[in-house]
Amino acid sequence: MKRRSLLERVRLLGVSGLAVLQAMGRAVLFLGHALIGRSGTRNGFALLVKQLYGVGVLSLPIIIVAGVFIGMVLALQGYSILVDYGSAQAVGQMVALTLLRELGPVVTGLLFAGRAGSALTAEIGNMKSTEQISSLEMIGVDPLKYIIAPRLWAGFISMPLLAAIFSVVGIWGGAMVAIDWLGVYEGSFWANMQNSVSFYDDVLNGVIKSVVFAFVVTWIAVFQGYDCEPTSEGISRATTRTVVYASLAVLGLDFILTALMFGDF
Amino acid sequence: MSVDNAYAVELKGLTFRRGARTIFDKVDIRIPRGKVTGIMGPSGCGKTTLLRLIAAQLRPHAGEVWVNQCNLPQLSRSELFHMRKQFGVLFQSGALFTDLNVFENVAFPLRVHTHLPEEMIRDIVLMKLQAVGLRGAVELMPDELSGGMKRRVALARAIALDPQILMYDEPFVGQDPIAMGVLVRLIRLLNDALGITSIVVSHDLAETASIADYIYVVGDARVLGHGTPAELMVSEDPQIRQFMQGIPDGPVPFHFPAVDYRSDLLGGAQ
């Protein structure tokens, strides 16, 4: 392999740094053009409903199944720890707080990136490679308004709802394991949960997290599709990038948001 | 400013680069109104890029692109989208919307740009499909069509709004002789019947020469020559002659630039 001089390495670092900054600039302009200004199409609502179905409704099975299982596992793990301290009835509180504050938004964000995000990238990339996006431009329709905007709004709207559904079915799964299987008293399970979960501190903060994740994951997914190289390999790389970048963004932002919401600074 | 109404499209001093490579260097092209103009040249010389520059999908690094008295690089994004209603483009792949059937594909430009009642949209779509011989295929999805049929549906969609300028990107590539004959006939027929300006980007010499009123041959980032097909056929210019007569080696070399053959072989042995 060819050895590179130190100067050459510094130059390459600069080149890749500039490429990253250019991509970020393109992504911001892309988002601005897609969301700001008139839609330019009369059937904007119909397009949004179609995307809500594709992005949101079709993601329901994976969200529900994952939510139930994670709730069940949380109850099992929580019970095995809490029972040693004689606090088994606090398992409801533990399941609810873990899901509402953390796992609901985070796992939904990760699953959403894998299911809906990758599908969005691949779909838009394929439209680009088959010249459908060019074709729209030539018909005089702005693809950012017609293709991108409905997908962005569908992601923004559906992911927080999916996160809420995830938390609800997770709590239900936890209750099933704790009450029906492990024999925790039903009254204390729900009463502990109700007493300890605060709407503003826990539920609302979880919703804020899911809104932020929805924004970032959907933005990354549609931008990667629109900006990809229009070849099979390019689409494949863009889809991978969507899942990797979106997952890392969710995890990184989760730490920042948690520190802001629950850290005592 | 362009004031000559005889030309639908005028490119003046057009320069376009991709990275360090110059695709076009101060190119001047004038497309006569109401005629079929062929843009020809070897593969990879930038013919499709030229089409995208005319349609303002790409922005030139220098020069002017005048279409119907408007310099496209100076228009805003929204003005460009408005301007493009005057264009119809037939892409190489057809570029049909894969989630819409044939009827909805052709109806698409009418639905987004007009307020016509549904009955009238239906009539127009059927008329356009009748013109390309595919009225019977209205219910089919794009993946149920052959390559030639896709291009004909795309052609029906391109003429749905009765554009003033119709551009064809390599319309004859990968077509069987029957589909090719149909397309050649349709391009000429639509041009004459609708009185539009047609620009055919192609490297298929015989087909393009048979329908074009005027041809530009591009290569080496410039216009190698232009004239009627008959004039180009008897051109003495070596580059034009090589292209028009399909000579494998000449000013456009057969071999990609490389180091000396003998030293390359001997160097490998060492």
Coordinates of C-alpha atoms in Angstrom, one line a residue:
Chain A
M1 CA 0.0 0.0 0.0
K2 CA 1.2 3.5 -0.9
R3 CA 2.6 5.4 2.1
R4 CA 1.2 8.9 2.5
S5 CA 3.3 11.8 3.9
L6 CA 2.1 13.7 6.9
L7 CA 1.2 16.7 4.8
E8 CA -0.8 14.6 2.5
R9 CA -2.7 13.1 5.4
V10 CA -3.5 16.6 6.8
R11 CA -4.7 17.6 3.3
L12 CA -7.0 14.6 3.1
L13 CA -8.3 15.3 6.5
G14 CA -9.1 18.8 5.3
V15 CA -10.8 17.5 2.2
S16 CA -13.0 15.1 4.1
G17 CA -13.8 17.9 6.6
L18 CA -14.9 20.2 3.8
A19 CA -17.0 17.4 2.3
V20 CA -18.8 16.8 5.6
L21 CA -19.5 20.6 6.0
Q22 CA -20.7 20.8 2.4
A23 CA -23.1 17.8 3.0
M24 CA -24.4 19.5 6.2
G25 CA -24.9 22.7 4.3
R26 CA -26.8 20.8 1.5
A27 CA -28.9 19.1 4.2
V28 CA -29.9 22.4 5.8
L29 CA -30.8 24.0 2.4
F30 CA -32.7 20.8 1.5
L31 CA -34.8 20.9 4.7
G32 CA -35.4 24.6 4.2
H33 CA -36.6 24.2 0.6
A34 CA -38.8 21.2 1.5
L35 CA -40.6 22.8 4.5
I36 CA -40.6 26.5 3.9
G37 CA -42.9 28.1 1.3
R38 CA -46.1 27.0 -0.5
S39 CA -46.5 23.3 -1.2
G40 CA -47.2 23.9 -4.9
T41 CA -49.4 20.9 -5.1
R42 CA -53.2 20.8 -4.5
N43 CA -53.3 17.2 -3.1
G44 CA -50.8 17.8 -0.3
F45 CA -53.1 16.3 2.3
A46 CA -53.7 13.1 0.3
L47 CA -49.9 12.7 -0.2
L48 CA -49.4 13.1 3.6
V49 CA -52.0 10.5 4.4
K50 CA -50.4 8.1 2.0
Q51 CA -47.0 8.6 3.6
L52 CA -48.5 8.4 7.2
Y53 CA -49.8 4.9 6.2
G54 CA -46.4 3.8 4.7
V55 CA -44.2 5.3 7.4
G56 CA -46.5 5.1 10.5
V57 CA -49.1 2.4 10.1
L58 CA -46.8 -0.1 8.5
S59 CA -44.3 0.4 11.3
L60 CA -47.0 -0.5 13.9
P61 CA -46.4 -4.3 14.0
I62 CA -42.6 -4.0 14.8
I63 CA -43.3 -1.3 17.4
I64 CA -46.0 -3.2 19.1
V65 CA -44.1 -6.5 19.2
A66 CA -40.9 -4.9 20.4
G67 CA -42.8 -2.8 23.0
V68 CA -44.5 -5.8 24.5
F69 CA -41.3 -7.8 24.7
I70 CA -39.3 -5.0 26.2
G71 CA -42.0 -4.3 28.8
M72 CA -42.0 -8.0 29.7
V73 CA -38.2 -8.2 30.0
L74 CA -38.2 -5.0 32.1
A75 CA -40.7 -6.4 34.5
L76 CA -38.8 -9.7 34.8
Q77 CA -35.5 -8.0 35.4
G78 CA -36.9 -5.4 37.7
Y79 CA -38.8 -8.0 39.7
S80 CA -35.7 -10.2 40.2
I81 CA -33.7 -7.2 41.5
L82 CA -36.5 -5.5 43.6
V83 CA -37.7 -8.7 45.2
D84 CA -34.5 -9.0 47.1
Y85 CA -35.2 -5.6 48.8
G86 CA -38.9 -6.5 49.4
S87 CA -40.0 -3.9 46.9
A88 CA -41.5 -6.1 44.3
Q89 CA -44.6 -3.9 44.1
A90 CA -42.4 -1.1 42.8
V91 CA -41.9 -2.9 39.5
G92 CA -44.7 -1.0 37.9
Q93 CA -43.1 2.3 38.7
M94 CA -39.8 1.0 37.3
V95 CA -41.3 -0.3 34.1
A96 CA -43.2 2.9 33.4
L97 CA -40.4 5.3 34.2
T98 CA -37.9 3.4 32.1
L99 CA -40.2 3.2 29.2
L100 CA -41.6 6.8 29.3
R101 CA -38.3 8.5 30.0
E102 CA -35.8 6.3 27.9
L103 CA -36.7 3.2 26.2
G104 CA -39.9 4.3 24.5
P105 CA -38.4 7.2 22.5
V106 CA -35.0 5.6 22.1
V107 CA -36.0 2.1 20.9
T108 CA -38.8 3.5 18.8
G109 CA -36.2 5.9 17.2
L110 CA -33.8 3.0 16.5
L111 CA -36.6 0.7 15.1
F112 CA -38.0 3.6 13.1
A113 CA -34.6 4.3 11.6
G114 CA -34.2 0.6 10.6
R115 CA -37.7 0.1 9.3
A116 CA -39.1 3.4 8.0
G117 CA -35.9 5.3 7.6
S118 CA -34.1 2.7 5.5
A119 CA -37.3 2.3 3.4
L120 CA -37.5 6.1 2.8
T121 CA -33.9 6.3 1.7
A122 CA -34.2 3.3 -0.6
E123 CA -37.4 4.6 -2.1
I124 CA -36.2 8.1 -2.8
G125 CA -32.8 6.8 -4.0
N126 CA -34.6 4.5 -6.4
M127 CA -36.7 7.4 -7.7
K128 CA -33.6 9.3 -8.3
S129 CA -31.8 6.4 -10.2
T130 CA -34.9 5.8 -12.4
E131 CA -35.1 9.5 -13.2
Q132 CA -38.5 9.9 -11.6
I133 CA -37.2 12.9 -9.6
S134 CA -35.8 14.5 -12.8
S135 CA -39.0 13.8 -14.5
L136 CA -41.0 15.6 -11.8
E137 CA -38.7 18.6 -12.2
M138 CA -39.3 18.6 -15.9
I139 CA -43.1 18.5 -15.4
G140 CA -42.6 21.6 -13.4
V141 CA -43.3 20.0 -10.0
D142 CA -40.8 20.7 -7.2
P143 CA -39.7 17.2 -5.9
L144 CA -38.8 18.7 -2.6
K145 CA -42.4 19.8 -2.1
Y146 CA -44.0 16.8 -3.7
I147 CA -41.8 13.9 -2.7
I148 CA -39.8 15.1 0.3
A149 CA -42.1 17.3 2.3
P150 CA -44.9 14.7 2.8
R151 CA -42.4 12.1 3.9
L152 CA -40.8 14.5 6.4
W153 CA -44.1 15.5 7.9
A154 CA -45.2 11.9 8.0
G155 CA -42.1 11.0 10.0
F156 CA -42.5 14.0 12.3
I157 CA -46.1 13.1 13.1
S158 CA -45.9 9.3 13.2
M159 CA -42.8 8.7 15.2
P160 CA -43.9 10.4 18.5
L161 CA -47.2 8.5 18.2
L162 CA -45.4 5.3 17.7
A163 CA -43.2 6.0 20.7
A164 CA -46.4 6.6 22.8
I165 CA -47.8 3.3 21.5
F166 CA -44.5 1.6 22.3
S167 CA -44.6 2.8 25.9
V168 CA -48.3 1.9 26.4
V169 CA -47.9 -1.7 25.1
G170 CA -44.6 -2.0 27.0
I171 CA -46.4 -1.1 30.3
W172 CA -49.1 -3.5 29.4
G173 CA -46.5 -6.3 28.7
G174 CA -44.8 -5.5 32.0
A175 CA -48.1 -5.7 33.8
M176 CA -48.9 -9.0 32.2
V177 CA -45.6 -10.5 33.4
A178 CA -45.6 -8.8 36.9
I179 CA -49.2 -9.3 37.8
D180 CA -50.3 -12.5 36.0
W181 CA -47.1 -14.4 36.1
L182 CA -45.0 -13.2 39.0
G183 CA -47.9 -12.5 41.2
V184 CA -47.3 -8.9 42.1
Y185 CA -50.4 -7.3 43.7
E186 CA -52.3 -5.5 40.9
G187 CA -53.4 -2.6 43.1
S188 CA -49.9 -1.7 44.3
F189 CA -48.5 -2.2 40.8
W190 CA -50.8 0.4 39.3
A191 CA -50.9 2.7 42.4
N192 CA -47.1 2.9 42.6
M193 CA -46.9 3.7 38.9
Q194 CA -49.6 6.5 39.2
N195 CA -48.0 8.0 42.3
S196 CA -44.5 8.2 40.9
V197 CA -45.0 9.1 37.2
S198 CA -45.2 12.8 36.7
F199 CA -46.9 14.1 33.5
Y200 CA -44.5 17.0 33.0
D201 CA -41.3 15.4 34.2
D202 CA -41.7 12.0 32.7
V203 CA -44.4 11.8 30.0
L204 CA -43.8 15.2 28.5
N205 CA -40.1 14.9 28.5
G206 CA -40.4 11.5 26.8
V207 CA -42.7 13.1 24.2
I208 CA -40.1 15.9 23.6
K209 CA -37.4 13.3 23.1
S210 CA -39.5 11.4 20.6
V211 CA -40.3 14.6 18.6
V212 CA -36.6 15.4 18.4
F213 CA -35.7 11.9 17.4
A214 CA -38.5 11.9 14.8
F215 CA -37.1 15.1 13.3
V216 CA -33.5 13.9 13.1
V217 CA -34.2 10.4 11.9
T218 CA -36.6 11.4 9.2
W219 CA -34.4 14.3 8.0
I220 CA -31.4 12.0 7.8
A221 CA -33.4 9.3 5.9
V222 CA -34.9 11.6 3.2
F223 CA -31.7 13.6 2.8
Q224 CA -29.6 10.4 2.3
G225 CA -32.0 9.2 -0.3
Y226 CA -32.1 12.5 -2.2
D227 CA -28.4 13.1 -2.0
C228 CA -27.3 9.5 -2.9
E229 CA -25.4 8.5 -5.9
P230 CA -28.1 7.1 -8.3
T231 CA -26.7 3.6 -8.7
S232 CA -27.4 0.3 -7.0
E233 CA -24.2 0.6 -4.9
G234 CA -25.0 4.3 -4.1
I235 CA -28.5 3.5 -2.9
S236 CA -27.1 0.6 -0.8
R237 CA -24.5 2.8 0.8
A238 CA -27.0 5.6 1.5
T239 CA -29.4 3.1 3.2
T240 CA -26.6 1.9 5.4
R241 CA -25.6 5.5 6.2
T242 CA -29.2 6.3 7.2
V243 CA -29.4 3.4 9.7
V244 CA -25.9 4.1 11.1
Y245 CA -26.2 8.0 11.3
A246 CA -29.8 7.9 12.6
S247 CA -29.0 5.3 15.3
L248 CA -26.0 7.2 16.5
A249 CA -27.8 10.5 16.4
V250 CA -30.6 9.0 18.5
L251 CA -28.2 7.7 21.1
G252 CA -26.1 10.8 21.2
L253 CA -29.1 13.2 21.4
D254 CA -30.6 11.0 24.0
F255 CA -27.7 11.6 26.3
I256 CA -27.8 15.3 25.7
L257 CA -31.5 15.6 26.2
T258 CA -31.4 13.4 29.3
A259 CA -28.7 15.6 30.8
L260 CA -30.7 18.7 30.0
M261 CA -34.0 17.3 31.4
F262 CA -32.9 15.2 34.3
G263 CA -29.4 16.4 35.1
D264 CA -29.0 18.8 38.0
F265 CA -27.0 21.6 36.4
Chain B
M1 CA -30.4 39.3 -24.9
S2 CA -31.9 36.9 -27.5
V3 CA -34.4 38.5 -29.7
D4 CA -34.3 36.1 -32.7
N5 CA -37.7 34.4 -32.6
A6 CA -36.5 31.9 -35.3
Y7 CA -34.7 30.0 -32.5
A8 CA -36.5 28.4 -29.6
V9 CA -33.2 27.7 -27.7
E10 CA -29.9 29.5 -27.9
L11 CA -26.8 28.5 -26.0
K12 CA -24.2 31.3 -25.9
G13 CA -20.6 30.7 -24.8
L14 CA -21.8 27.8 -22.6
T15 CA -19.1 26.4 -20.3
F16 CA -19.7 23.4 -18.0
R17 CA -17.2 21.5 -15.9
R18 CA -17.4 18.4 -13.7
G19 CA -14.6 18.6 -11.2
A20 CA -11.4 19.2 -13.2
R21 CA -12.9 17.9 -16.5
T22 CA -14.4 20.4 -18.9
I23 CA -17.5 19.0 -20.5
F24 CA -18.4 22.0 -22.6
D25 CA -16.1 24.9 -23.4
K26 CA -17.7 28.1 -24.8
V27 CA -20.3 26.2 -26.8
D28 CA -22.7 28.0 -29.1
I29 CA -25.8 26.2 -30.3
R30 CA -29.0 27.5 -31.8
I31 CA -32.1 25.3 -32.0
P32 CA -34.5 26.4 -34.8
R33 CA -38.1 26.8 -33.8
G34 CA -40.6 24.2 -35.1
K35 CA -37.9 21.9 -36.4
V36 CA -36.4 18.6 -35.3
T37 CA -32.8 19.2 -34.3
G38 CA -30.5 16.3 -33.5
I39 CA -27.6 16.6 -31.0
M40 CA -25.2 13.8 -31.8
G41 CA -21.8 12.7 -30.7
P42 CA -19.9 9.8 -29.3
S43 CA -21.0 8.2 -26.0
G44 CA -19.8 10.1 -23.0
C45 CA -19.3 13.4 -24.8
G46 CA -22.0 15.1 -22.6
K47 CA -25.1 15.0 -24.8
T48 CA -27.4 14.2 -21.9
T49 CA -25.6 16.9 -19.9
L50 CA -26.4 19.3 -22.6
L51 CA -30.0 18.4 -22.4
R52 CA -30.0 19.0 -18.7
L53 CA -28.3 22.3 -19.2
I54 CA -31.0 23.4 -21.7
A55 CA -33.7 22.3 -19.1
A56 CA -31.8 24.2 -16.4
Q57 CA -31.4 21.0 -14.3
L58 CA -27.7 21.9 -14.3
R59 CA -26.3 25.3 -13.9
P60 CA -23.5 26.3 -16.4
H61 CA -20.2 27.7 -15.0
A62 CA -20.4 30.4 -17.7
G63 CA -22.5 31.4 -20.6
E64 CA -26.2 31.9 -21.3
V65 CA -29.1 29.5 -22.0
W66 CA -31.9 31.4 -23.7
V67 CA -35.2 29.6 -24.0
N68 CA -38.1 31.7 -25.4
Q69 CA -36.4 35.0 -24.6
C70 CA -35.6 33.9 -21.0
N71 CA -32.0 33.4 -19.8
L72 CA -32.6 30.3 -17.6
P73 CA -29.5 30.5 -15.3
Q74 CA -30.8 33.9 -14.1
L75 CA -34.3 32.6 -13.1
S76 CA -35.2 31.8 -9.5
R77 CA -36.1 28.3 -8.4
S78 CA -39.8 29.0 -8.6
E79 CA -39.6 30.8 -11.9
L80 CA -37.7 27.8 -13.3
F81 CA -40.4 25.4 -12.2
H82 CA -43.0 27.6 -13.9
M83 CA -40.8 27.9 -17.1
R84 CA -40.4 24.1 -17.3
K85 CA -44.1 23.8 -18.1
Q86 CA -43.1 24.7 -21.6
F87 CA -40.8 21.7 -21.8
G88 CA -41.6 18.1 -22.4
V89 CA -38.7 15.6 -21.8
L90 CA -38.6 11.9 -22.8
F91 CA -36.0 10.3 -20.5
Q92 CA -34.0 7.4 -21.6
S93 CA -35.7 5.1 -19.1
G94 CA -39.1 6.6 -19.6
A95 CA -39.0 7.6 -15.9
L96 CA -42.7 6.7 -15.4
F97 CA -44.0 7.0 -11.8
T98 CA -43.9 3.4 -10.7
D99 CA -46.8 3.8 -8.2
L100 CA -49.2 5.2 -10.8
N101 CA -50.8 3.3 -13.7
V102 CA -50.5 4.4 -17.3
F103 CA -53.6 6.6 -17.1
E104 CA -52.5 8.4 -13.9
N105 CA -49.0 8.8 -15.3
V106 CA -50.3 10.7 -18.3
A107 CA -52.9 12.6 -16.3
F108 CA -50.3 13.7 -13.7
P109 CA -49.1 16.9 -15.4
L110 CA -52.8 17.8 -16.1
R111 CA -53.8 17.3 -12.5
V112 CA -51.0 19.3 -11.0
H113 CA -51.0 22.2 -13.4
T114 CA -54.6 22.6 -14.6
H115 CA -58.1 22.9 -13.0
L116 CA -59.7 20.8 -15.7
P117 CA -62.8 18.7 -14.8
E118 CA -62.2 14.9 -14.5
E119 CA -64.1 14.1 -17.7
M120 CA -61.8 16.5 -19.7
I121 CA -58.7 15.1 -18.2
R122 CA -59.9 11.6 -19.1
D123 CA -60.5 12.7 -22.7
I124 CA -57.1 14.4 -23.0
V125 CA -55.3 11.4 -21.6
L126 CA -57.1 9.0 -24.0
M127 CA -56.3 11.3 -26.9
K128 CA -52.6 11.4 -26.0
L129 CA -52.5 7.7 -25.5
Q130 CA -54.3 7.2 -28.8
A131 CA -51.5 9.3 -30.4
V132 CA -48.9 6.9 -29.2
G133 CA -51.0 3.8 -29.9
L134 CA -51.5 2.8 -26.2
R135 CA -55.1 3.7 -25.5
G136 CA -55.8 0.1 -24.6
A137 CA -53.1 0.1 -21.9
V138 CA -54.6 2.7 -19.6
E139 CA -55.1 0.3 -16.7
L140 CA -51.6 -1.3 -16.8
M141 CA -48.9 -0.5 -14.3
P142 CA -45.4 0.6 -15.6
D143 CA -43.8 -2.8 -14.6
E144 CA -46.3 -4.5 -16.9
L145 CA -45.0 -2.6 -20.0
S146 CA -42.2 -3.4 -22.3
G147 CA -39.3 -0.9 -22.7
G148 CA -40.7 0.5 -25.9
M149 CA -44.2 0.8 -24.5
K150 CA -42.8 2.6 -21.4
R151 CA -41.2 5.2 -23.7
R152 CA -44.4 5.7 -25.6
V153 CA -46.4 6.2 -22.4
A154 CA -43.6 8.7 -21.2
L155 CA -44.0 10.4 -24.6
A156 CA -47.8 10.7 -24.1
R157 CA -47.1 12.2 -20.6
A158 CA -44.5 14.6 -22.1
I159 CA -47.0 16.0 -24.5
A160 CA -49.9 16.1 -22.1
L161 CA -49.6 19.8 -21.5
D162 CA -48.8 20.6 -25.2
P163 CA -45.3 21.8 -24.6
Q164 CA -43.5 24.2 -26.9
I165 CA -40.2 22.3 -26.7
L166 CA -39.9 18.5 -26.6
M167 CA -36.6 16.9 -25.7
Y168 CA -35.7 13.3 -26.3
D169 CA -32.8 11.7 -24.4
E170 CA -31.4 8.8 -26.4
P171 CA -34.9 7.6 -27.5
F172 CA -33.7 4.8 -29.7
V173 CA -31.3 3.0 -27.3
G174 CA -32.2 -0.6 -26.6
Q175 CA -35.3 -0.6 -28.9
D176 CA -36.2 -3.5 -31.2
P177 CA -36.6 -2.5 -34.9
I178 CA -40.4 -2.2 -34.7
A179 CA -40.4 -0.1 -31.5
M180 CA -37.6 2.0 -33.1
G181 CA -39.6 2.5 -36.3
V182 CA -42.7 3.5 -34.2
L183 CA -40.6 6.1 -32.2
V184 CA -39.0 7.6 -35.3
R185 CA -42.4 8.0 -36.9
L186 CA -43.9 9.4 -33.7
I187 CA -41.2 12.0 -33.2
R188 CA -41.6 13.4 -36.7
L189 CA -45.4 13.2 -36.6
L190 CA -45.8 14.9 -33.2
N191 CA -43.3 17.7 -34.3
D192 CA -45.3 18.4 -37.5
A193 CA -48.8 17.9 -36.1
L194 CA -48.3 20.0 -32.9
G195 CA -45.9 22.5 -34.4
I196 CA -43.4 22.1 -31.5
T197 CA -39.6 22.3 -31.4
S198 CA -38.0 18.9 -31.0
I199 CA -34.5 18.2 -29.7
V200 CA -33.3 14.7 -30.2
V201 CA -30.1 13.7 -28.3
S202 CA -28.8 10.5 -29.8
H203 CA -25.8 8.6 -31.1
D204 CA -28.0 6.5 -33.5
L205 CA -27.0 8.0 -36.7
A206 CA -29.4 6.5 -39.2
E207 CA -32.5 7.1 -37.2
T208 CA -31.6 10.6 -36.1
A209 CA -30.5 11.6 -39.6
S210 CA -33.8 10.3 -41.0
I211 CA -36.0 12.6 -38.9
A212 CA -33.7 15.6 -38.1
D213 CA -33.9 18.8 -40.0
Y214 CA -30.6 20.0 -38.6
I215 CA -27.9 18.2 -36.6
Y216 CA -25.2 19.4 -34.2
V217 CA -22.3 17.0 -33.7
V218 CA -20.6 17.6 -30.3
G219 CA -17.4 16.1 -28.9
D220 CA -14.1 17.3 -27.3
A221 CA -16.1 19.8 -25.2
R222 CA -17.1 21.8 -28.3
V223 CA -19.3 21.7 -31.4
L224 CA -17.5 19.7 -34.0
G225 CA -19.8 20.7 -36.8
H226 CA -23.4 21.4 -37.7
G227 CA -25.6 21.3 -40.7
T228 CA -28.4 19.4 -42.4
P229 CA -27.9 15.6 -42.4
A230 CA -27.0 15.7 -46.1
E231 CA -24.4 18.4 -45.5
L232 CA -22.8 16.5 -42.6
M233 CA -22.7 13.3 -44.7
V234 CA -20.4 14.9 -47.2
S235 CA -18.4 16.9 -44.7
E236 CA -14.6 16.9 -45.2
D237 CA -13.9 17.5 -41.5
P238 CA -12.1 14.3 -40.2
Q239 CA -13.9 14.3 -36.9
I240 CA -17.3 14.7 -38.5
R241 CA -16.4 12.1 -41.2
Q242 CA -15.3 9.6 -38.6
F243 CA -18.5 9.9 -36.6
M244 CA -20.9 10.0 -39.6
Q245 CA -19.2 7.0 -41.2
G246 CA -18.6 5.0 -38.1
I247 CA -14.8 4.7 -38.6
P248 CA -13.4 3.0 -35.4
D249 CA -10.1 4.9 -35.3
G250 CA -9.2 8.4 -36.2
P251 CA -9.3 11.8 -34.5
V252 CA -11.4 10.0 -31.8
P253 CA -8.9 7.3 -30.9
F254 CA -9.8 3.6 -30.5
H255 CA -7.4 3.3 -27.6
F256 CA -8.0 5.0 -24.2
P257 CA -4.9 7.1 -23.4
A258 CA -2.2 4.8 -21.9
V259 CA 1.6 4.4 -21.6
D260 CA 3.5 2.9 -24.5
Y261 CA 2.2 -0.7 -25.1
R262 CA 5.7 -2.3 -25.4
S263 CA 7.1 -0.6 -22.2
D264 CA 3.9 -1.5 -20.3
L265 CA 4.3 -5.2 -21.1
L266 CA 8.0 -5.2 -20.4
G267 CA 7.5 -3.2 -17.2
G268 CA 5.0 -5.8 -16.0
A269 CA 7.5 -8.6 -16.6
Q270 CA 10.1 -6.8 -14.5

